[in-house]
PDB file of C-alpha atoms in Angstrom:
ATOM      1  CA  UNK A   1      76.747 -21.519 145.685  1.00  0.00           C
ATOM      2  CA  UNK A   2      78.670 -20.714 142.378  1.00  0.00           C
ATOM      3  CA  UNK A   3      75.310 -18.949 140.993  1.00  0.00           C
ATOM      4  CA  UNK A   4      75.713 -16.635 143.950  1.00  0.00           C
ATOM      5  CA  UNK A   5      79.343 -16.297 144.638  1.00  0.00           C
ATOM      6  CA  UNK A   6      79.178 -15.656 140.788  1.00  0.00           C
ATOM      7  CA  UNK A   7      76.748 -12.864 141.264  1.00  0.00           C
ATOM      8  CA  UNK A   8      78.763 -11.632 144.482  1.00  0.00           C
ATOM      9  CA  UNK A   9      81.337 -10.709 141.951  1.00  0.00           C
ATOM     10  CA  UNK A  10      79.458  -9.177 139.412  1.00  0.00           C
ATOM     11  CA  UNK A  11      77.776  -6.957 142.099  1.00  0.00           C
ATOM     12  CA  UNK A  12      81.263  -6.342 143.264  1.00  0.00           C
ATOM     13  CA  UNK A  13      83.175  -5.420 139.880  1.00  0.00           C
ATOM     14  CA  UNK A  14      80.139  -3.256 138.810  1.00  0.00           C
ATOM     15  CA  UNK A  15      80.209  -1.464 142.039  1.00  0.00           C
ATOM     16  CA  UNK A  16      83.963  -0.867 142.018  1.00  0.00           C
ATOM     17  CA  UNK A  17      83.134   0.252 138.355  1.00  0.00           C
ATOM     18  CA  UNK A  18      80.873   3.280 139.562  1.00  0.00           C
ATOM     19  CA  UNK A  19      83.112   4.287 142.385  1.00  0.00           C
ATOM     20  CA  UNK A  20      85.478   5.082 139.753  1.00  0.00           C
ATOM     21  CA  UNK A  21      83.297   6.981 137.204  1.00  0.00           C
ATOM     22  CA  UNK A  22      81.703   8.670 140.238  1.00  0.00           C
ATOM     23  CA  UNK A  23      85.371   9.649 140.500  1.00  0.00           C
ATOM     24  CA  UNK A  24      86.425  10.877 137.130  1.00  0.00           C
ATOM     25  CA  UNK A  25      83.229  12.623 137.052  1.00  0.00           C
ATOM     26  CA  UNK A  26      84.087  14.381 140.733  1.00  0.00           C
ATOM     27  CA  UNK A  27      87.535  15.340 138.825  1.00  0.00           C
ATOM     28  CA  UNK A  28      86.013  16.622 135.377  1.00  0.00           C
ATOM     29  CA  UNK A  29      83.593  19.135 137.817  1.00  0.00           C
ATOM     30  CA  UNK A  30      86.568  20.030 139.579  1.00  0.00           C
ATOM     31  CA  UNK A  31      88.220  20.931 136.292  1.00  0.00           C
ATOM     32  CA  UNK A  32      84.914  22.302 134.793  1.00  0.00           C
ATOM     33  CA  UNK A  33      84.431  24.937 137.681  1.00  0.00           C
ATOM     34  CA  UNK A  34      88.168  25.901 137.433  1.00  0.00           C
ATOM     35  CA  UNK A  35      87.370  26.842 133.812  1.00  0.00           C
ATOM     36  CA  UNK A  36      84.567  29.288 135.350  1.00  0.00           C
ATOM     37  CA  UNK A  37      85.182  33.138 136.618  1.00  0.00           C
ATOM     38  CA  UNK A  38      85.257  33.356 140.318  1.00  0.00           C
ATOM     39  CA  UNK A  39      85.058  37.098 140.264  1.00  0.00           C
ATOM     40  CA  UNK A  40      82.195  38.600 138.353  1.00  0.00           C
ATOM     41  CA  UNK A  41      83.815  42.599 138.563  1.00  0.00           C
ATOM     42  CA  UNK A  42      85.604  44.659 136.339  1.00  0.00           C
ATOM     43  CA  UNK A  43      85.979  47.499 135.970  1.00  0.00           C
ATOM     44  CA  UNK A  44      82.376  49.368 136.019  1.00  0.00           C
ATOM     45  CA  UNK A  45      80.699  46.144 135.408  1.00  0.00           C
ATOM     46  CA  UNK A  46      79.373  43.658 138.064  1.00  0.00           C
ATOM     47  CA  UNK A  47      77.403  40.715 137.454  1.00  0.00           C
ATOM     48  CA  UNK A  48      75.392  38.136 139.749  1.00  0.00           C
ATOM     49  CA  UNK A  49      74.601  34.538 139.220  1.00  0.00           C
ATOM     50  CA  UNK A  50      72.678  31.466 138.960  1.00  0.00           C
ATOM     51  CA  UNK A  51      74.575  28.248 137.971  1.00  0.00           C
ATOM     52  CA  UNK A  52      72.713  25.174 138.247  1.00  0.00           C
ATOM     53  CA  UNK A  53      74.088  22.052 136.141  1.00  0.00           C
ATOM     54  CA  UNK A  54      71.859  19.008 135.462  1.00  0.00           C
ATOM     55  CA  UNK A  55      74.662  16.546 135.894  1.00  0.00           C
ATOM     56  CA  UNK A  56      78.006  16.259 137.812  1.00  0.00           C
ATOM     57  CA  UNK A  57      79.051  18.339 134.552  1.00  0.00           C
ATOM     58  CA  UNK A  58      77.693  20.747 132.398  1.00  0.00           C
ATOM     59  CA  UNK A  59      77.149  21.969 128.766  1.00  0.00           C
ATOM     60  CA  UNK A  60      76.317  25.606 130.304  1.00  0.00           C
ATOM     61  CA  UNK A  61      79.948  28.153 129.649  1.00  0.00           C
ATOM     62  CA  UNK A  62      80.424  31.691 130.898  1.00  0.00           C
ATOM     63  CA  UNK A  63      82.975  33.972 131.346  1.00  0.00           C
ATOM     64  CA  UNK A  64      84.074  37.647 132.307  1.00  0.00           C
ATOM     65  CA  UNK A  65      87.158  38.871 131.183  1.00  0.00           C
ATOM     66  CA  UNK A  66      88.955  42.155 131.800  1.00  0.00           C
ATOM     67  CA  UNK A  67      91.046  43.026 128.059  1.00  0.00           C
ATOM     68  CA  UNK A  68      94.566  44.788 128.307  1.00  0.00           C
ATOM     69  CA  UNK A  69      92.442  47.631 126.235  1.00  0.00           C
ATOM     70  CA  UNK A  70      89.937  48.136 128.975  1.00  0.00           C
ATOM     71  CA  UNK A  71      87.412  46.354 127.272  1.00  0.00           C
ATOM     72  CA  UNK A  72      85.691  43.625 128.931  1.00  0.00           C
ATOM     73  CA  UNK A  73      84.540  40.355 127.417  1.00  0.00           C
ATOM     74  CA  UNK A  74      81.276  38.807 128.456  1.00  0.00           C
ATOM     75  CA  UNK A  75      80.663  35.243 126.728  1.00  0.00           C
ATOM     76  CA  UNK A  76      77.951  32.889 127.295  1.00  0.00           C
ATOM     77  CA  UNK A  77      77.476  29.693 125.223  1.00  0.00           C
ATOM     78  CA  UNK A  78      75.449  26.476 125.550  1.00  0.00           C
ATOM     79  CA  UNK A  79      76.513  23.076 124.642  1.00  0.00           C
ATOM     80  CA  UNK A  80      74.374  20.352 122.624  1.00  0.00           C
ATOM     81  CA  UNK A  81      73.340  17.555 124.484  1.00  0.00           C
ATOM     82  CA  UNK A  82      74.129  16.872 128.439  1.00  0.00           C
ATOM     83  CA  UNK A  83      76.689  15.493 130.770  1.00  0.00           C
ATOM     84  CA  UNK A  84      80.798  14.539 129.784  1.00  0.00           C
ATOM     85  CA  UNK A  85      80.679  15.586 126.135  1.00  0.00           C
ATOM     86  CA  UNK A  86      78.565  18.829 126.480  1.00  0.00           C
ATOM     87  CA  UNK A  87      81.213  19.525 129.018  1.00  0.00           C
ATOM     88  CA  UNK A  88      84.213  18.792 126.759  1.00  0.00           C
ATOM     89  CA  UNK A  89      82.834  21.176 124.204  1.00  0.00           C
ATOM     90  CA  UNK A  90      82.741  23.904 126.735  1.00  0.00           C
ATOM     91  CA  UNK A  91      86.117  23.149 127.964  1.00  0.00           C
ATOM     92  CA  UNK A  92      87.447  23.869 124.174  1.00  0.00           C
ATOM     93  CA  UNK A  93      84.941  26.771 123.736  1.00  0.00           C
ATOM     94  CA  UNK A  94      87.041  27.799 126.734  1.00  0.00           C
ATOM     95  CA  UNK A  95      90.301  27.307 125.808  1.00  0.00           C
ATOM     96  CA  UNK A  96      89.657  28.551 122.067  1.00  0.00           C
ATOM     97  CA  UNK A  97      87.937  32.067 123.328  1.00  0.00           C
ATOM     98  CA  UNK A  98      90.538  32.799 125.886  1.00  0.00           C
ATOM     99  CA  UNK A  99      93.697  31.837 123.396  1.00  0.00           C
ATOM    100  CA  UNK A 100      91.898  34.539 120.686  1.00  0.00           C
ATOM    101  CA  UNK A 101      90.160  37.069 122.673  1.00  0.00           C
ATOM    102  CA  UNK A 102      93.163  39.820 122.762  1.00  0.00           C
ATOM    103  CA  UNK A 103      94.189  38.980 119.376  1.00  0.00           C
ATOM    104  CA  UNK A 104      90.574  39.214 117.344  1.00  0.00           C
ATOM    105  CA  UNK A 105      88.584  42.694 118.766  1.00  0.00           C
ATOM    106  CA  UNK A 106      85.362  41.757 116.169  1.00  0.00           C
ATOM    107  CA  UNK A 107      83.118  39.416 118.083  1.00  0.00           C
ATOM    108  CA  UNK A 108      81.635  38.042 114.871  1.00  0.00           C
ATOM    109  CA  UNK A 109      85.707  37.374 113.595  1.00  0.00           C
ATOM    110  CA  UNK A 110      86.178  35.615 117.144  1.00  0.00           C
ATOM    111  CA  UNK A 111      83.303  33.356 116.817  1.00  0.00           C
ATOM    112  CA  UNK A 112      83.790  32.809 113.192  1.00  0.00           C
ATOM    113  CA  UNK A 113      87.747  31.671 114.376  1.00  0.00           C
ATOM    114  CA  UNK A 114      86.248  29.565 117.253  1.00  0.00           C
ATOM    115  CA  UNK A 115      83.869  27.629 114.217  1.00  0.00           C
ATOM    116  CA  UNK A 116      86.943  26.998 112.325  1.00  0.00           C
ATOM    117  CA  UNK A 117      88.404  25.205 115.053  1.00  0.00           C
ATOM    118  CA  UNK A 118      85.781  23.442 116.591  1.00  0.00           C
ATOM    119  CA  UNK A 119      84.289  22.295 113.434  1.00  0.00           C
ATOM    120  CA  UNK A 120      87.752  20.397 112.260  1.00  0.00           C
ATOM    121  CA  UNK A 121      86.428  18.221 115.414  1.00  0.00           C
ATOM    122  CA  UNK A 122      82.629  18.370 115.445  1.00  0.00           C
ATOM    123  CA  UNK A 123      81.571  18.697 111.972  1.00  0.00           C
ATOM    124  CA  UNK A 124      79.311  15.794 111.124  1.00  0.00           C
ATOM    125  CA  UNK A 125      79.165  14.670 114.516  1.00  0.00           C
ATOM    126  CA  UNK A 126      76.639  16.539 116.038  1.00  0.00           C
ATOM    127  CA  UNK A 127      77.847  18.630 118.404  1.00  0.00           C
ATOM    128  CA  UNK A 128      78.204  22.381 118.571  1.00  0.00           C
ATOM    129  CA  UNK A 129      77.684  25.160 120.775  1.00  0.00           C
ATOM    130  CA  UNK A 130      75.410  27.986 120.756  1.00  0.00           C
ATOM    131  CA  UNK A 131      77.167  31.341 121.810  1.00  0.00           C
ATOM    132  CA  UNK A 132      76.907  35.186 122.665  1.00  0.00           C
ATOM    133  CA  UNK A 133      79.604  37.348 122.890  1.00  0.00           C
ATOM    134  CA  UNK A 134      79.750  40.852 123.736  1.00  0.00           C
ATOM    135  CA  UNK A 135      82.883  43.138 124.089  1.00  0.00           C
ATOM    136  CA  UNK A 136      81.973  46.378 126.353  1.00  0.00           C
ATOM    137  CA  UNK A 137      84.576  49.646 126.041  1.00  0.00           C
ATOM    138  CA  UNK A 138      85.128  52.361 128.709  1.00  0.00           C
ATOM    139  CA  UNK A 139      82.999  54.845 126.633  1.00  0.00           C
ATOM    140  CA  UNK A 140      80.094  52.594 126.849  1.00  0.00           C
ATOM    141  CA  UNK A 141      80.304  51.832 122.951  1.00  0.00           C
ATOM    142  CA  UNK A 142      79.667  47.623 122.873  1.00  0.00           C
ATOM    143  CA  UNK A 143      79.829  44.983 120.079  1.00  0.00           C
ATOM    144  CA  UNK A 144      77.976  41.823 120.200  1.00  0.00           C
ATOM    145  CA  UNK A 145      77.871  38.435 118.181  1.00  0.00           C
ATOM    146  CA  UNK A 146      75.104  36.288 118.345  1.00  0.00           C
ATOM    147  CA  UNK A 147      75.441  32.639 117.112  1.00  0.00           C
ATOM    148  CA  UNK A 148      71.748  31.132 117.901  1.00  0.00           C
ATOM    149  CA  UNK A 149      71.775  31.469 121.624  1.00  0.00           C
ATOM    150  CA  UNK A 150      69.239  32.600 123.531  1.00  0.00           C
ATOM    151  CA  UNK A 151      68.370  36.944 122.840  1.00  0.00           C
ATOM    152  CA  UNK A 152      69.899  38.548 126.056  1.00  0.00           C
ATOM    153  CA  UNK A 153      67.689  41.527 127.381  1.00  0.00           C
ATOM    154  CA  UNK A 154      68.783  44.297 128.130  1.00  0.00           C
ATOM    155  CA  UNK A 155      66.939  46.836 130.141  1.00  0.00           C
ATOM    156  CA  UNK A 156      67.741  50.158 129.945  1.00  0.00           C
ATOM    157  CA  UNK A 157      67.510  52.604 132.649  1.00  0.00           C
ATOM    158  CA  UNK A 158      65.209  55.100 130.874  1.00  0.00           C
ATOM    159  CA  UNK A 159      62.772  52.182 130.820  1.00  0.00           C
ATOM    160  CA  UNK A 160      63.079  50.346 127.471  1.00  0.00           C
ATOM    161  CA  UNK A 161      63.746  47.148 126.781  1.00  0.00           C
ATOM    162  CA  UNK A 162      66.365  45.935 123.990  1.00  0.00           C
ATOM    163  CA  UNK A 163      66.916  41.963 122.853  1.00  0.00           C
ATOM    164  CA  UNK A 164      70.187  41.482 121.692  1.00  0.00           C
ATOM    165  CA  UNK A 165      68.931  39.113 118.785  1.00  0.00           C
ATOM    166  CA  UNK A 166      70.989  36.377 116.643  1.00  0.00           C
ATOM    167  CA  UNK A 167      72.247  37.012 113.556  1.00  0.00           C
ATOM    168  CA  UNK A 168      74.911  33.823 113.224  1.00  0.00           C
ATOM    169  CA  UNK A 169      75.021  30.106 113.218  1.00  0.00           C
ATOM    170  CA  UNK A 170      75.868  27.491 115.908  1.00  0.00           C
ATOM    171  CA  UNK A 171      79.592  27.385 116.645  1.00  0.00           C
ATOM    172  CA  UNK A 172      81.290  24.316 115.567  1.00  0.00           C
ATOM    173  CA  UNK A 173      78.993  22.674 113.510  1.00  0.00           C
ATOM    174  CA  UNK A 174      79.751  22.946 110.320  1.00  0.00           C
ATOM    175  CA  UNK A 175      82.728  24.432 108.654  1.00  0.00           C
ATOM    176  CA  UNK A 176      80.593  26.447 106.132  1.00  0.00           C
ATOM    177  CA  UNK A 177      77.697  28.292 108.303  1.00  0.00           C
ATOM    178  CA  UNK A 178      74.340  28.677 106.738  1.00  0.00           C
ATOM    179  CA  UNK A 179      74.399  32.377 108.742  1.00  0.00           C
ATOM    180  CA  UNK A 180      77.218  34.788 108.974  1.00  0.00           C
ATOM    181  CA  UNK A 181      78.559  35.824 111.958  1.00  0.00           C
ATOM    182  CA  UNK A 182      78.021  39.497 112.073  1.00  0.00           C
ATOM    183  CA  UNK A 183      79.071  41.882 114.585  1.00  0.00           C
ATOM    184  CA  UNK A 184      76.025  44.758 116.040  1.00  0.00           C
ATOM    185  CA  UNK A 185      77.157  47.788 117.941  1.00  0.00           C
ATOM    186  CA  UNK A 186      75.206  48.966 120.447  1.00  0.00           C
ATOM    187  CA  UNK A 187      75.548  51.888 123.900  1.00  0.00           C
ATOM    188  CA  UNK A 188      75.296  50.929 127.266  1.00  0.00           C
ATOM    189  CA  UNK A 189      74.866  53.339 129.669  1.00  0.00           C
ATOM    190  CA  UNK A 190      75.263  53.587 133.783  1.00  0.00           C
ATOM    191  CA  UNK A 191      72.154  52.094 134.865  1.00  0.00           C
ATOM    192  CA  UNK A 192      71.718  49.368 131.983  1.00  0.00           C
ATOM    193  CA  UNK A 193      71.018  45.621 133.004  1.00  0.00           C
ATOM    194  CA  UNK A 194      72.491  43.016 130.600  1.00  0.00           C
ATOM    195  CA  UNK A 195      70.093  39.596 131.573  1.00  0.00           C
ATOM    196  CA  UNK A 196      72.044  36.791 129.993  1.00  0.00           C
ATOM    197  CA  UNK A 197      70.601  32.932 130.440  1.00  0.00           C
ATOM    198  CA  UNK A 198      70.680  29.473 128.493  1.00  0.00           C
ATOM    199  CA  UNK A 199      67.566  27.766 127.440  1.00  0.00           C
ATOM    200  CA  UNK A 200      67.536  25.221 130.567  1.00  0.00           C
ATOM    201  CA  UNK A 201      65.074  28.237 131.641  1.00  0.00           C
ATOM    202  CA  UNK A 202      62.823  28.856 128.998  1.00  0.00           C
ATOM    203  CA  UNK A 203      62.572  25.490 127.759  1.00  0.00           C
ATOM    204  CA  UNK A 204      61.847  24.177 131.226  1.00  0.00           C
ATOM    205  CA  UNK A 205      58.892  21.776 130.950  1.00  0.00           C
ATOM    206  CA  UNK A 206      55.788  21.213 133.084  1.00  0.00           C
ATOM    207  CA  UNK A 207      53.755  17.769 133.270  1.00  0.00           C
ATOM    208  CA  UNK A 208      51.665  18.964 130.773  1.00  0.00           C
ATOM    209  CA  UNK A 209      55.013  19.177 128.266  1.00  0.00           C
ATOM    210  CA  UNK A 210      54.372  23.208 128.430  1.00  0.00           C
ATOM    211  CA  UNK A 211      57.331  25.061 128.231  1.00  0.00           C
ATOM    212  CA  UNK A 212      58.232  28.170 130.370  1.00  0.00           C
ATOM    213  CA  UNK A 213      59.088  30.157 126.919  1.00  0.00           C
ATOM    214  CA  UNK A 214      61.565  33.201 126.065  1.00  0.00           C
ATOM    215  CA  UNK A 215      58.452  35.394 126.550  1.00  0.00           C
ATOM    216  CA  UNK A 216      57.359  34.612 130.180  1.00  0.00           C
ATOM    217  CA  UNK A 217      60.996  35.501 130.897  1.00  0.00           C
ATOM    218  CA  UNK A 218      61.269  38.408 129.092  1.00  0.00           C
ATOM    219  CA  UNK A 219      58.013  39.861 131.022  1.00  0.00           C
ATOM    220  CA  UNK A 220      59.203  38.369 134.432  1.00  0.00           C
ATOM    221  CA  UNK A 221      62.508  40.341 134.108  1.00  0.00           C
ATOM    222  CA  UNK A 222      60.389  43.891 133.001  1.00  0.00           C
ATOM    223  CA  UNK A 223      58.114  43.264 135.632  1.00  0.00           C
ATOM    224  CA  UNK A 224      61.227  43.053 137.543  1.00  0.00           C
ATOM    225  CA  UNK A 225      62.702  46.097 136.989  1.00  0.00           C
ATOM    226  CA  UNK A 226      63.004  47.837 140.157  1.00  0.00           C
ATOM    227  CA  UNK A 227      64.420  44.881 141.785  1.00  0.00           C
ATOM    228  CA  UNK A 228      68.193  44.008 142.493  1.00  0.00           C
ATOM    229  CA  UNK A 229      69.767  41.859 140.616  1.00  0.00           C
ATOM    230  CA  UNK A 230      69.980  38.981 143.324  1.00  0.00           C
ATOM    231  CA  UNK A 231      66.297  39.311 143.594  1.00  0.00           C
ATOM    232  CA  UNK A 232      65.442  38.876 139.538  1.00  0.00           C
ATOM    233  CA  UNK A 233      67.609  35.645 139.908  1.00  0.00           C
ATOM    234  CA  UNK A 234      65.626  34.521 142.584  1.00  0.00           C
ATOM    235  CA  UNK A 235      61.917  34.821 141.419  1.00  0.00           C
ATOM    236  CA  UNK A 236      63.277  33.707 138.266  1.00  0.00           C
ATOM    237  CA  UNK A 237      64.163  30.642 139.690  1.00  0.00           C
ATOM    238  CA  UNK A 238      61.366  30.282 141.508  1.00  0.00           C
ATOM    239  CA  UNK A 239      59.013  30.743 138.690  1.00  0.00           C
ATOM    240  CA  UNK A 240      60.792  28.251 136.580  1.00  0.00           C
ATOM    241  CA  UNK A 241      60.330  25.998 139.667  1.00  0.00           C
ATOM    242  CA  UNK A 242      56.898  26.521 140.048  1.00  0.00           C
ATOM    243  CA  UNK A 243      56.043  26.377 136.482  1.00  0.00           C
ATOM    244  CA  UNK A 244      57.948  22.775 136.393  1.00  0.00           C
ATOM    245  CA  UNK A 245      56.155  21.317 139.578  1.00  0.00           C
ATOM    246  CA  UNK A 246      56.265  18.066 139.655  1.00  0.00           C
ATOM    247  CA  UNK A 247      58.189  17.582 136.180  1.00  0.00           C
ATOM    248  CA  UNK A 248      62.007  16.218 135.954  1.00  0.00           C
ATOM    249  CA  UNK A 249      64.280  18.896 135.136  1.00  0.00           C
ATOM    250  CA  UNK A 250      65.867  18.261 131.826  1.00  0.00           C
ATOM    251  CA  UNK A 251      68.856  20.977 131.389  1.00  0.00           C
ATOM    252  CA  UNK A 252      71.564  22.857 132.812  1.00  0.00           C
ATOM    253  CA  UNK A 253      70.793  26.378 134.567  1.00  0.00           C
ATOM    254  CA  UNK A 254      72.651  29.295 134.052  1.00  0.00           C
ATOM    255  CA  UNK A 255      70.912  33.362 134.684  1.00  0.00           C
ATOM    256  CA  UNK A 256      73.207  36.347 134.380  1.00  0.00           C
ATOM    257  CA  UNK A 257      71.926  39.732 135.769  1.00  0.00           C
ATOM    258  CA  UNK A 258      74.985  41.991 134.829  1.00  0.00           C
ATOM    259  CA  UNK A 259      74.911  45.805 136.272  1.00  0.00           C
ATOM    260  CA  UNK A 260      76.682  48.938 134.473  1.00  0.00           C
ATOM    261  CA  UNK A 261      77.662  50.806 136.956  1.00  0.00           C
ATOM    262  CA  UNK A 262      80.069  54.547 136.773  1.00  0.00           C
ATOM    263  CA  UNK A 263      83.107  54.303 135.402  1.00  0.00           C
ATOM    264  CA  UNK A 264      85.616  52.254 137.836  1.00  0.00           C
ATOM    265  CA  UNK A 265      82.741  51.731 140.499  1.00  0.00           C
ATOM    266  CA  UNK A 266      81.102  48.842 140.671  1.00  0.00           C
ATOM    267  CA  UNK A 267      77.642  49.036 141.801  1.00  0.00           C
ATOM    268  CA  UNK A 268      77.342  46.474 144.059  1.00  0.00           C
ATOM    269  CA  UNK A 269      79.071  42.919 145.254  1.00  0.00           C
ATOM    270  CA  UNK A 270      78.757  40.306 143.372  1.00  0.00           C
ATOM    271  CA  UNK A 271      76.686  37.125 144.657  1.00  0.00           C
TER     272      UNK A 271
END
């Protein structure tokens, strides 16, 4: 009877135990989504998409900022590793982008700032944060930083297609970057697509340990072209699905299909 009532505790106590993490997990979400955009618009720029976390919390960031200059700020960034402290380091990655993004115009000087501060934390501890950041002006003139994430693709509305490659180091971990953070100007014009995603896509795994790779993606979203931007998130999805099958899903989600529409008219609603 004491070997049971014994173990009637234990089950007891270790229950009560996850009822509460379940709980401060439910909270850090709650917290976690808050940090997110809930409008996708501005200005002539409207963007659609697919958020899909692994955990309760995620290591996946994004946001969409309207600048008192009438630029507009598109970030994306991916954190090392899974769960509560990928999510921490995108809560700082917010709160560090969003305290310096009207006072630093350079994207590459903004990133460099946020490695400064995030590496007197992370440095030697293994975590970081890989990032894009593009700043997009009323004339259609753009600036972009990329610190190892993922290429974004743009496709243009004459028909090409332009990856918007990496030229710096991970944010945060190390206080002296092997790369430099450099800033690349580029034009986007009314009827350019900006595809943005993490690697939770391309790195998706099958049973066979093949991955879904950057360049099935890449040709999905040409082959794409003529469809909306809610439908290139969809049979994206669904291709990643289908190329996992059976295979546990190992990372967070997150697909981007921004639109450039005319000047102060979106092209569409945002889904």
């Amino acid at each position: 009877n004491q070997l049971i009532n014994s173990f009637n505790t234990m089950s007891f106590e270790l229950k009560k135990n996850r009822d509460i993490m379940q709980l401060e997990l439910n909270i850090a979400r709650k917290i976690q989504a808050s940090i997110l955009p809930q409008t996708l618009k501005a200005g002539r720029l409207v963007a659609h998409i697919h958020y899909n976390p692994l955990q309760t919390v995620s290591g996946d960031y994004y946001d969409f900022l309207e600048l008192s200059d009438g630029s507009i700020a598109i970030f994306i960034g991916d954190a090392s590793g899974h769960g509560v402290p990928a999510a921490f380091i995108t809560v700082m990655a917010k709160v560090y982008f969003t305290s310096l993004v009207e006072k630093i115009s350079s994207p590459a000087e903004l990133l460099s700032a946020m490695n400064d501060r995030m590496a007197a934390y992370f440095a030697g501890a293994g975590l970081y944060l890989t990032a894009f950041y593009l700043r997009i002006y009323p004339d259609g003139k753009s600036i972009y930083c990329n610190a190892l994430h993922p290429d974004p693709i743009i496709l243009r509305a004459n028909g090409e297609t332009d990856l918007l490659k990496a030229s710096g180091f991970y944010v945060g971990m190390l206080k002296k970057v092997f790369r430099k953070y450099e800033d690349v100007e580029i034009t986007l014009n009314n009827g350019d697509r900006l595809v943005l995603y993490t690697d939770g896509l391309t790195e998706a795994m099958n049973t066979e340990s093949a991955i879904f790779s950057a360049e099935r993606l890449i040709a999905l979203t040409e082959n794409n072209r003529g469809a909306g931007p809610a439908d290139i998130i969809q049979n994206t999805i669904r291709e990643v699905a289908e190329h996992q099958g059976d295979a546990k899903r190992q990372d967070d989600e997150t697909l981007i299909v921004v639109e450039i529409g005319e000047s102060g008219l979106p092209v569409a609603a945002a889904t």
